[in-house]
CSV table of C-alpha atoms in Angstrom, one decimal:
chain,number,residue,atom,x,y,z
A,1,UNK,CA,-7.4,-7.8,-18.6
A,2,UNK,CA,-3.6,-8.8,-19.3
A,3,UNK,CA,-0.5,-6.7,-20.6
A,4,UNK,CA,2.2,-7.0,-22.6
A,5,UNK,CA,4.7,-4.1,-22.6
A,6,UNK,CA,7.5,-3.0,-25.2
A,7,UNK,CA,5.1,-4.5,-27.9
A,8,UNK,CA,5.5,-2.4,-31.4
A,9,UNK,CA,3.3,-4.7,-33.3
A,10,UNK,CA,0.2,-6.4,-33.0
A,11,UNK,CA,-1.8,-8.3,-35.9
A,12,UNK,CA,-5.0,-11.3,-35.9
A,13,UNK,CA,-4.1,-13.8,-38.3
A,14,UNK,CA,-6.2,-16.8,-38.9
A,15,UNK,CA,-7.3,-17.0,-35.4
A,16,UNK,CA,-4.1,-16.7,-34.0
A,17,UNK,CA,-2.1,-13.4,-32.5
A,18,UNK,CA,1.2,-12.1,-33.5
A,19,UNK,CA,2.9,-9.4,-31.8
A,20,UNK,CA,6.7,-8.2,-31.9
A,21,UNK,CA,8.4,-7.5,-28.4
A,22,UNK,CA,11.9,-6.5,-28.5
A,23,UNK,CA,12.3,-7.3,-32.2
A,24,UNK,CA,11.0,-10.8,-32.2
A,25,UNK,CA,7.7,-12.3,-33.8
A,26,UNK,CA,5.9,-14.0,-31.0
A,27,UNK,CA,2.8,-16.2,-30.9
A,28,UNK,CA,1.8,-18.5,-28.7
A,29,UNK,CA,4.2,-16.8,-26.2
A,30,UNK,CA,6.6,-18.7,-28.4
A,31,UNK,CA,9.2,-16.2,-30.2
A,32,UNK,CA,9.1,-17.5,-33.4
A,33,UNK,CA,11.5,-14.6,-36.0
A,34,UNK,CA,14.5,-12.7,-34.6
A,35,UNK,CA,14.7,-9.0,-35.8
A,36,UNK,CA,11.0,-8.0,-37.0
A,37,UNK,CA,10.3,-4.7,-37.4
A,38,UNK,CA,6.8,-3.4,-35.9
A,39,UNK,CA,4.0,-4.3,-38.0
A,40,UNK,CA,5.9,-5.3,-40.9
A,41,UNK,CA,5.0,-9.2,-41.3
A,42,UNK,CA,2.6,-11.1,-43.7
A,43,UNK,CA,1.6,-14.4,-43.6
A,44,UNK,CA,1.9,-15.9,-47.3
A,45,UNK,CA,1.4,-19.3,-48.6
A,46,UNK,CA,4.4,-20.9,-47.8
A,47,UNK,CA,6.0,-18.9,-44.7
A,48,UNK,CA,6.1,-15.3,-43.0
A,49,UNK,CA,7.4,-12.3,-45.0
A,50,UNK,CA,8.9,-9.5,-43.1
A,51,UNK,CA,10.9,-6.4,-42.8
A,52,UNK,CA,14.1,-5.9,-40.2
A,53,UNK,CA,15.1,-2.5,-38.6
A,54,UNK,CA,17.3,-2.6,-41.4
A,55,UNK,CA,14.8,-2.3,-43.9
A,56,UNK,CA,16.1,-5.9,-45.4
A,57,UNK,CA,13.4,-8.2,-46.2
A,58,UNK,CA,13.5,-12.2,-45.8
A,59,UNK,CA,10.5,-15.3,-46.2
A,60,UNK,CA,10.6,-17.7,-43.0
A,61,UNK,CA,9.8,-21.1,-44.2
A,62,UNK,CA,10.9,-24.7,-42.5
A,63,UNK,CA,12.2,-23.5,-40.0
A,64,UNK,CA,15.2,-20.8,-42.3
A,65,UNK,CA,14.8,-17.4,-43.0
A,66,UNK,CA,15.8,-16.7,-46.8
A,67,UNK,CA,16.6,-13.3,-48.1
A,68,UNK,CA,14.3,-11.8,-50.3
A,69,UNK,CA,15.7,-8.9,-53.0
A,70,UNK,CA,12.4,-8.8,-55.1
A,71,UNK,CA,10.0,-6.7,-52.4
A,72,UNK,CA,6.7,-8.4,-52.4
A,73,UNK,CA,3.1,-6.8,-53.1
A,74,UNK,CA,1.5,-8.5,-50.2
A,75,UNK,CA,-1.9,-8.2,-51.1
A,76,UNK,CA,-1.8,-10.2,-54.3
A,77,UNK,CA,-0.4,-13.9,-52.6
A,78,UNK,CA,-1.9,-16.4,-54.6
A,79,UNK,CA,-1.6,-20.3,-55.0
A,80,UNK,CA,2.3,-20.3,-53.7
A,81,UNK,CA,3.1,-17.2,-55.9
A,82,UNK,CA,3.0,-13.5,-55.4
A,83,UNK,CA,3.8,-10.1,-57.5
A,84,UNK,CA,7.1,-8.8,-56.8
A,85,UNK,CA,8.8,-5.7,-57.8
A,86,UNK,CA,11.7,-6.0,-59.8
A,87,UNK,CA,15.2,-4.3,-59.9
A,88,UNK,CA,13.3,-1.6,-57.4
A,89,UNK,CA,15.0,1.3,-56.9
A,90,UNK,CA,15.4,5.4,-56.6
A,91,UNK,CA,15.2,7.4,-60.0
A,92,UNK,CA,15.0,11.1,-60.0
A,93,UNK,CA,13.4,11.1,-56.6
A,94,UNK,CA,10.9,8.4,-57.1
A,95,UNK,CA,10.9,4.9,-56.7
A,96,UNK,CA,10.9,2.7,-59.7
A,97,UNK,CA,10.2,-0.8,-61.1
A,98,UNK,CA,9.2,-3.6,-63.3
A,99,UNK,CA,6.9,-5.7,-62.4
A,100,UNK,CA,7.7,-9.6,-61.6
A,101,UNK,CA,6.0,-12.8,-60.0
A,102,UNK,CA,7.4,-14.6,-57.4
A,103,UNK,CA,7.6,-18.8,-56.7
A,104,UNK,CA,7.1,-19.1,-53.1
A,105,UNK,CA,8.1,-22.9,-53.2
A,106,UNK,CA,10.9,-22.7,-55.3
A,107,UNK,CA,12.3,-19.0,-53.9
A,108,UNK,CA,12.5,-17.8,-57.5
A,109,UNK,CA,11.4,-15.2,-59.6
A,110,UNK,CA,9.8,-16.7,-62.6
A,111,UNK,CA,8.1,-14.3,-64.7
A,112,UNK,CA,8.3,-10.7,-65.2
A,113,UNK,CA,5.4,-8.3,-67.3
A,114,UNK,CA,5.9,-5.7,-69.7
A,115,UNK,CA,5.2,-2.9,-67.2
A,116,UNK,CA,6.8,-0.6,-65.2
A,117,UNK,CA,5.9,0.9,-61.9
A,118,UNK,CA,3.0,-1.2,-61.1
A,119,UNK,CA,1.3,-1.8,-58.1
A,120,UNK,CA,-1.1,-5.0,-57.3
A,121,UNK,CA,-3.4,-4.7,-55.1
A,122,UNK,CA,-5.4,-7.9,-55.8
A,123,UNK,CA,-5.7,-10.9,-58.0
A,124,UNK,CA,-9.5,-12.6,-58.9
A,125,UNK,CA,-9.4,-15.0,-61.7
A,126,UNK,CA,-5.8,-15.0,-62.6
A,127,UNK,CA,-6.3,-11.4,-63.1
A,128,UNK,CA,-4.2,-9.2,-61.5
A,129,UNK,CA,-5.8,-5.7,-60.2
A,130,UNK,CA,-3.7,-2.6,-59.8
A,131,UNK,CA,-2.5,0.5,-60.7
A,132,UNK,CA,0.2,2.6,-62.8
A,133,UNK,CA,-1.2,5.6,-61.0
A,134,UNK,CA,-4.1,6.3,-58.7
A,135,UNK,CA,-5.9,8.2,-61.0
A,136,UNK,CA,-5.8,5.4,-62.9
A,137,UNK,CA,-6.8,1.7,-62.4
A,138,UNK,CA,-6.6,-1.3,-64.4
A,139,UNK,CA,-6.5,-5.2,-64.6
A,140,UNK,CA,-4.0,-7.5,-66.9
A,141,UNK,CA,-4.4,-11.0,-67.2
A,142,UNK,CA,-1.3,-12.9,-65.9
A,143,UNK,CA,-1.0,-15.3,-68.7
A,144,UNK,CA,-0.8,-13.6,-71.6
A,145,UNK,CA,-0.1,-9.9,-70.2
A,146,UNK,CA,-2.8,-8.0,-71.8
A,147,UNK,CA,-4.8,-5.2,-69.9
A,148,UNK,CA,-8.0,-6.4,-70.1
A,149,UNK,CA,-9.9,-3.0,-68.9
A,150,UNK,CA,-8.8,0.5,-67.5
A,151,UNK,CA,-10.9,3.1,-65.4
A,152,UNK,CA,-9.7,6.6,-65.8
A,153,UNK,CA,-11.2,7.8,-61.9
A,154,UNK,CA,-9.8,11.6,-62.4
A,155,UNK,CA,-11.7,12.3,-65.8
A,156,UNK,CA,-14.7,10.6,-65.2
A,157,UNK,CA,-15.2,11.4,-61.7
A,158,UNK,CA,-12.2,14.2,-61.1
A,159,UNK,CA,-10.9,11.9,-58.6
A,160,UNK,CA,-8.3,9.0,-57.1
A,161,UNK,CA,-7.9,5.6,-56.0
A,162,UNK,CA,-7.2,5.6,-51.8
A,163,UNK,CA,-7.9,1.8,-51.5
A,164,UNK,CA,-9.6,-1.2,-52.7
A,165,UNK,CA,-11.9,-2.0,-50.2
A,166,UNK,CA,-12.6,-5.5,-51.9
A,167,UNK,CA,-14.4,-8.0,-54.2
A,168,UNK,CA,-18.3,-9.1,-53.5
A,169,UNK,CA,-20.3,-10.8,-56.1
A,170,UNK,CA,-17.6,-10.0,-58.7
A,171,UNK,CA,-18.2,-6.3,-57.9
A,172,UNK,CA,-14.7,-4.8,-57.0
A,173,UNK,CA,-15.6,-2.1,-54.9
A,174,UNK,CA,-13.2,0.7,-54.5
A,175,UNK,CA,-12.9,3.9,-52.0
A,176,UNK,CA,-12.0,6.8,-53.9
A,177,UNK,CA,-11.5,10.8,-53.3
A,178,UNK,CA,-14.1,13.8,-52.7
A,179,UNK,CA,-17.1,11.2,-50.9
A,180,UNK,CA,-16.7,8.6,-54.1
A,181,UNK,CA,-17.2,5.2,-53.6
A,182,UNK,CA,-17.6,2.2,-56.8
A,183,UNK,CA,-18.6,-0.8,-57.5
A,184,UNK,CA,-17.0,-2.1,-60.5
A,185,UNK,CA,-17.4,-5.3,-62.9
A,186,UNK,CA,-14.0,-6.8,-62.0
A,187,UNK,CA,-14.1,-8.7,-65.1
A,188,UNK,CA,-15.0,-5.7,-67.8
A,189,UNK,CA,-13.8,-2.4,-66.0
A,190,UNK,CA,-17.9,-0.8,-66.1
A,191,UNK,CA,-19.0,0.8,-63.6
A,192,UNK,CA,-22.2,-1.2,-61.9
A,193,UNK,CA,-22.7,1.6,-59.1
A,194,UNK,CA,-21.9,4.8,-57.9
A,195,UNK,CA,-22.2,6.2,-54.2
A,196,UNK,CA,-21.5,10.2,-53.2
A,197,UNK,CA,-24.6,12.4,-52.7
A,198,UNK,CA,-26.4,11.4,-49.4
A,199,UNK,CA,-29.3,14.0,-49.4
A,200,UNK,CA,-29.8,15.3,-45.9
A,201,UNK,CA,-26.8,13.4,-44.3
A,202,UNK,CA,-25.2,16.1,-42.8
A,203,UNK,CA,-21.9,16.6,-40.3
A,204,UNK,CA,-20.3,20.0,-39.6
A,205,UNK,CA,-19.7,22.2,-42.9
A,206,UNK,CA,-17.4,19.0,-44.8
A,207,UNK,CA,-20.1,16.8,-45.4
A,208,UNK,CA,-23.3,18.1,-46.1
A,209,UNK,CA,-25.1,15.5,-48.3
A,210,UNK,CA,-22.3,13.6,-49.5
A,211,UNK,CA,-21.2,10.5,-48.4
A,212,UNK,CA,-18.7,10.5,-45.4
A,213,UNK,CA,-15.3,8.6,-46.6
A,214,UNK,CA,-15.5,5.6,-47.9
A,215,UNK,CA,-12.4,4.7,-45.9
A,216,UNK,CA,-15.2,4.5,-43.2
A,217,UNK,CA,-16.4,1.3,-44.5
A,218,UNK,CA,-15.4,-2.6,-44.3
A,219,UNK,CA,-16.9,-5.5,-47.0
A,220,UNK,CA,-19.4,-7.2,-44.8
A,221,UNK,CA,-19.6,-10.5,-47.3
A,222,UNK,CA,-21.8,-12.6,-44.8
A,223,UNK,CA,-24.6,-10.3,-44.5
A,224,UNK,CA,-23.9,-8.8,-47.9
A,225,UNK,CA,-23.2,-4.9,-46.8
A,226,UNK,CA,-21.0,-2.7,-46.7
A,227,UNK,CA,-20.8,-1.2,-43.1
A,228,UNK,CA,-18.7,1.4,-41.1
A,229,UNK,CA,-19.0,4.4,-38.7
A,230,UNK,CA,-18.5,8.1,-38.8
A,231,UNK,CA,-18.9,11.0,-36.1
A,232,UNK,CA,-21.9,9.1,-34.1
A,233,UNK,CA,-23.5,7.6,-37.2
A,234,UNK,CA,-23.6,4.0,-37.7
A,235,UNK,CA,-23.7,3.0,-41.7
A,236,UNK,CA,-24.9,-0.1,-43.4
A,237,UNK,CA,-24.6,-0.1,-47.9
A,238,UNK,CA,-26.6,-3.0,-49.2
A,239,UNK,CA,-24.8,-4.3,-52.2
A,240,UNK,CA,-27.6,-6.0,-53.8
A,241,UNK,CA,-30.2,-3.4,-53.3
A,242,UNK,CA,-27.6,-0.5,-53.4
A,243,UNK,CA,-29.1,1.2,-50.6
A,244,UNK,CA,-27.5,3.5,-47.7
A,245,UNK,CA,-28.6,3.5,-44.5
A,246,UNK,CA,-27.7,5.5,-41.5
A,247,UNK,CA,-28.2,5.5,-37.7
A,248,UNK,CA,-27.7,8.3,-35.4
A,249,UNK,CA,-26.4,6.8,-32.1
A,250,UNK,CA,-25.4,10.1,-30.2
A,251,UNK,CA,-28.1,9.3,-27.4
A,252,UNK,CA,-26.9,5.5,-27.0
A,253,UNK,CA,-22.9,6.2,-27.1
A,254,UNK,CA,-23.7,9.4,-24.6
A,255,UNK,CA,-24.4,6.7,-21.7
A,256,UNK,CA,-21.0,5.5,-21.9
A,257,UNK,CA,-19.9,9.4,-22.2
A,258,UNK,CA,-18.5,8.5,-26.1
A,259,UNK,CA,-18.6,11.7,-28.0
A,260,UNK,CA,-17.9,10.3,-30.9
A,261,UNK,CA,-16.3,7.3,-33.1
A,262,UNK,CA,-12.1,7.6,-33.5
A,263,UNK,CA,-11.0,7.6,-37.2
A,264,UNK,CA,-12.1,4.1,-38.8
A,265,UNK,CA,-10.0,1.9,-41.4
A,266,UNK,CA,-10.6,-1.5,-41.7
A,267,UNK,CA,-11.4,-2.8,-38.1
A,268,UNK,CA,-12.5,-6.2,-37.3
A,269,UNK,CA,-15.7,-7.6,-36.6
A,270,UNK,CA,-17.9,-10.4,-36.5
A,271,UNK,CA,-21.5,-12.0,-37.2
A,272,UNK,CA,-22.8,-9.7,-34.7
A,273,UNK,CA,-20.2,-7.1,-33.2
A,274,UNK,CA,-17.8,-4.1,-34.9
A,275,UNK,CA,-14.8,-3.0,-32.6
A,276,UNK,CA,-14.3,0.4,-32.5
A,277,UNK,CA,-12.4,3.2,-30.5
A,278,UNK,CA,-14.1,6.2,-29.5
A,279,UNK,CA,-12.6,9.9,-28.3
A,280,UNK,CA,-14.8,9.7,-24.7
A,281,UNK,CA,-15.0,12.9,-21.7
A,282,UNK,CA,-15.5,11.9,-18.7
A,283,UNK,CA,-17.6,14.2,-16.1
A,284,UNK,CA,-14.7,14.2,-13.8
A,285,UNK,CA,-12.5,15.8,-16.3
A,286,UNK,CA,-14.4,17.3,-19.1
A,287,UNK,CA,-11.8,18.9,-20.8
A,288,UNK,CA,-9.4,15.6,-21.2
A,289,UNK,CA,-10.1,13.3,-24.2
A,290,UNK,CA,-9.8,9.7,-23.7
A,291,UNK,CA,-9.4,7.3,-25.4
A,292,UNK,CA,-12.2,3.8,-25.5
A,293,UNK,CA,-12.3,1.0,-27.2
A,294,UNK,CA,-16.3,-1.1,-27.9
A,295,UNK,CA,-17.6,-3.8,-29.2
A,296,UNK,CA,-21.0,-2.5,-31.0
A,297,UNK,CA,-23.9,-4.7,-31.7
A,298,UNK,CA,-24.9,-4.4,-35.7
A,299,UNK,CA,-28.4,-6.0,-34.9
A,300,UNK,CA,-29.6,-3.6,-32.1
A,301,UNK,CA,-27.2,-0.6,-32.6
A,302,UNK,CA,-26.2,-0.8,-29.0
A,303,UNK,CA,-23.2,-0.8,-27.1
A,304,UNK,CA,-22.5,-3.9,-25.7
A,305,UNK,CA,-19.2,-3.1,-24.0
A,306,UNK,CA,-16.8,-0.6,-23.6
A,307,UNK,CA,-12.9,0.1,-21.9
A,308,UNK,CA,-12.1,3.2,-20.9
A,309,UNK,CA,-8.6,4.0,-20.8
A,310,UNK,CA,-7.7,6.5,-18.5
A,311,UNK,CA,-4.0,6.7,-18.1
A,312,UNK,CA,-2.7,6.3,-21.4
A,313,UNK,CA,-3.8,6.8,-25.4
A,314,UNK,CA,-4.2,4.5,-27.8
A,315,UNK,CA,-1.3,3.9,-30.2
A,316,UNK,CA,-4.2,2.8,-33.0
A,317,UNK,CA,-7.1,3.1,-33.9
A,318,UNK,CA,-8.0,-0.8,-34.6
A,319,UNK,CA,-8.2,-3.3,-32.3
A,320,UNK,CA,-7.1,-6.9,-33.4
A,321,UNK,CA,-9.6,-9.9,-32.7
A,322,UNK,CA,-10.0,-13.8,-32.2
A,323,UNK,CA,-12.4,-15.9,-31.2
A,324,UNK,CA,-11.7,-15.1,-27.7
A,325,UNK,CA,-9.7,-12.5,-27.3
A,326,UNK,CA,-9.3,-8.5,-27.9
A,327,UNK,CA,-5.6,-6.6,-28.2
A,328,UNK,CA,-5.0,-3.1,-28.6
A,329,UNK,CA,-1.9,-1.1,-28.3
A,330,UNK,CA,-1.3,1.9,-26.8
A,331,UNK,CA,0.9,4.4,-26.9
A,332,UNK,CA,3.1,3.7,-24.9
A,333,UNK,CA,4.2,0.5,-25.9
A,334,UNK,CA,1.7,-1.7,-23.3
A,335,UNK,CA,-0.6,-4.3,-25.1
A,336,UNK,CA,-4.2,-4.9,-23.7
A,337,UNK,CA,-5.5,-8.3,-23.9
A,338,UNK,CA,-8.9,-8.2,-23.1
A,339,UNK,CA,-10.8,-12.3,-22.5
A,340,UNK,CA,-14.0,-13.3,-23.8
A,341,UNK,CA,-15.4,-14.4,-20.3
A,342,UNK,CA,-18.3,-13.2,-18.8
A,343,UNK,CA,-16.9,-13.3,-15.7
A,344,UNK,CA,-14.4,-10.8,-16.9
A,345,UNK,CA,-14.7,-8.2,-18.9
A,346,UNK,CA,-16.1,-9.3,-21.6
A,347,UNK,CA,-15.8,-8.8,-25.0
């Protein structure tokens, strides 16, 4: 294992790791931006959009960082463009704007909807995906501005948008308050599924037969699942089928003295391993809770390696992956690089 101290940012992107230490984006142990702030960098189309300390936001492309005044809806980059908000600012406490898109090539705005204080979340066939309010979500096509469908969540369902998890099979599938998790026809609005009441599932006096939070859950395209952990229960959703299924792995995560998974929210993982953290006691000191980080095996439901750290706690709860290497960060600052030897310890 290798360190990295007075890290305040780490992400995977495309294969490749990016971390900020001492206010510049490194990679490659190259420093490649002056003055990033923490996490706050995005790889788009044509460069890397970040944040300063100062809260100013620029686009590094060729080589020249460009200041950017229209603040960028990250999630919705798409062929060289993304949704921007326009002539943002603070009304009456709240923050308001129009809606815009952005050229990445030319560094212009070039169009601008009839809609105020809209948030994109995600475009699929030049449609964008979003929301006025998260009781409330919708889609617009970007050519000609008209709302194609809206999904009302607090009077069908008395509930609220927390996060797209994302789009399978033209289902958009979408983690909701009180246990509620959708699949929806990302082309029409209708609702093609409904998950909630898990009959017999049952953990401490919050969720008895109801789903745990769909915030537990990651879009497992490749093997067609949704999958995700809670307490010591291992989930799997098949999205053609529909079906839940559920693994109690108290007994397997109790060798490694795990008593249970940390908070989960969209960690990595592969073809065969999710990486997790875990609150672990050791024997020596039952009373102290540590912090671990795993890889677990989705085939055999095992634990196929585990880190305990002892000294310090974790300053998140998801790791960040490549193809041969795990980082964490913890909280004090120190980044843990763990190799994918076997010789080492492996991932």
């Amino acid at each position: 294992m290798k360190k990295e101290e007075k890290i305040t940012g780490i992400k995977c992107i495309d294969n490749n790791s990016y971390f900020t230490k001492k206010n510049n984006l490194v990679c490659d142990n190259e420093n490649i931006i002056k003055g990033v702030e923490g996490f706050s960098f995005w790889l788009l189309d044509k460069g890397i959009y970040f944040h300063n300390n100062e809260g100013e936001e620029f686009l590094k492309r060729d080589n020249k960082n460009y200041k950017i005044t229209y603040p960028f809806f990250v999630k919705s980059n798409l062929d060289y463009k993304v949704f921007c908000a326009v002539n943002y600012r603070r009304e009456n406490r709240k923050w308001m704007w129009s809606l815009g898109l952005f050229d990445l090539t030319s560094l212009s705005l070039i169009k601008e909807f009839p809609f105020e204080n809209y948030t994109v979340e995600s475009v699929v066939d030049n449609n964008s995906i979003g929301y006025f309010e998260k009781n409330k979500i919708s889609a617009f096509n970007i050519d000609n501005c008209k709302i194609n469908w809206e999904l009302d969540l607090a009077t069908i369902f008395n509930s609220r948008l927390i996060h797209f998890i994302g789009v399978y099979e033209n289902q958009l599938l979408i983690a909701c308050r009180n246990h509620l998790l959708l699949s929806v026809d990302i082309n029409t609005g209708e609702i093609l599924h409904k998950w909630q009441e898990l009959v017999g599932f049952e953990v401490g006096s919050l969720y008895k037969d109801v789903l745990p939070d769909p915030t537990n859950f990651v879009l497992d395209k490749q093997d067609s699942k949704l999958i995700g952990v809670f307490d010591t229960y291992y989930f799997e959703i098949d999205l053609n089928t529909k079906e839940i299924s559920y693994y109690q792995l108290k007994e397997e995560l109790s060798k490694y003295n795990i008593r249970s998974f940390r908070s989960f929210n969209d960690n990595p993982f592969t073809s065969e391993y999710l990486f997790l953290t875990a609150h672990t006691f050791l024997k020596e000191v039952p009373n102290v809770n540590f912090s671990s980080v795993l890889s677990l095996n989705k085939k055999t439901k095992k634990v196929d390696w585990v880190h305990t750290f002892k000294d310090v706690g974790l300053g998140t709860n998801v790791p960040q992956i490549t193809d041969t290497h795990l980082y964490i960060l913890d909280l004090e600052g120190t980044l843990h690089i763990f190799e994918k030897e076997v010789e080492k310890e492996s991932i």
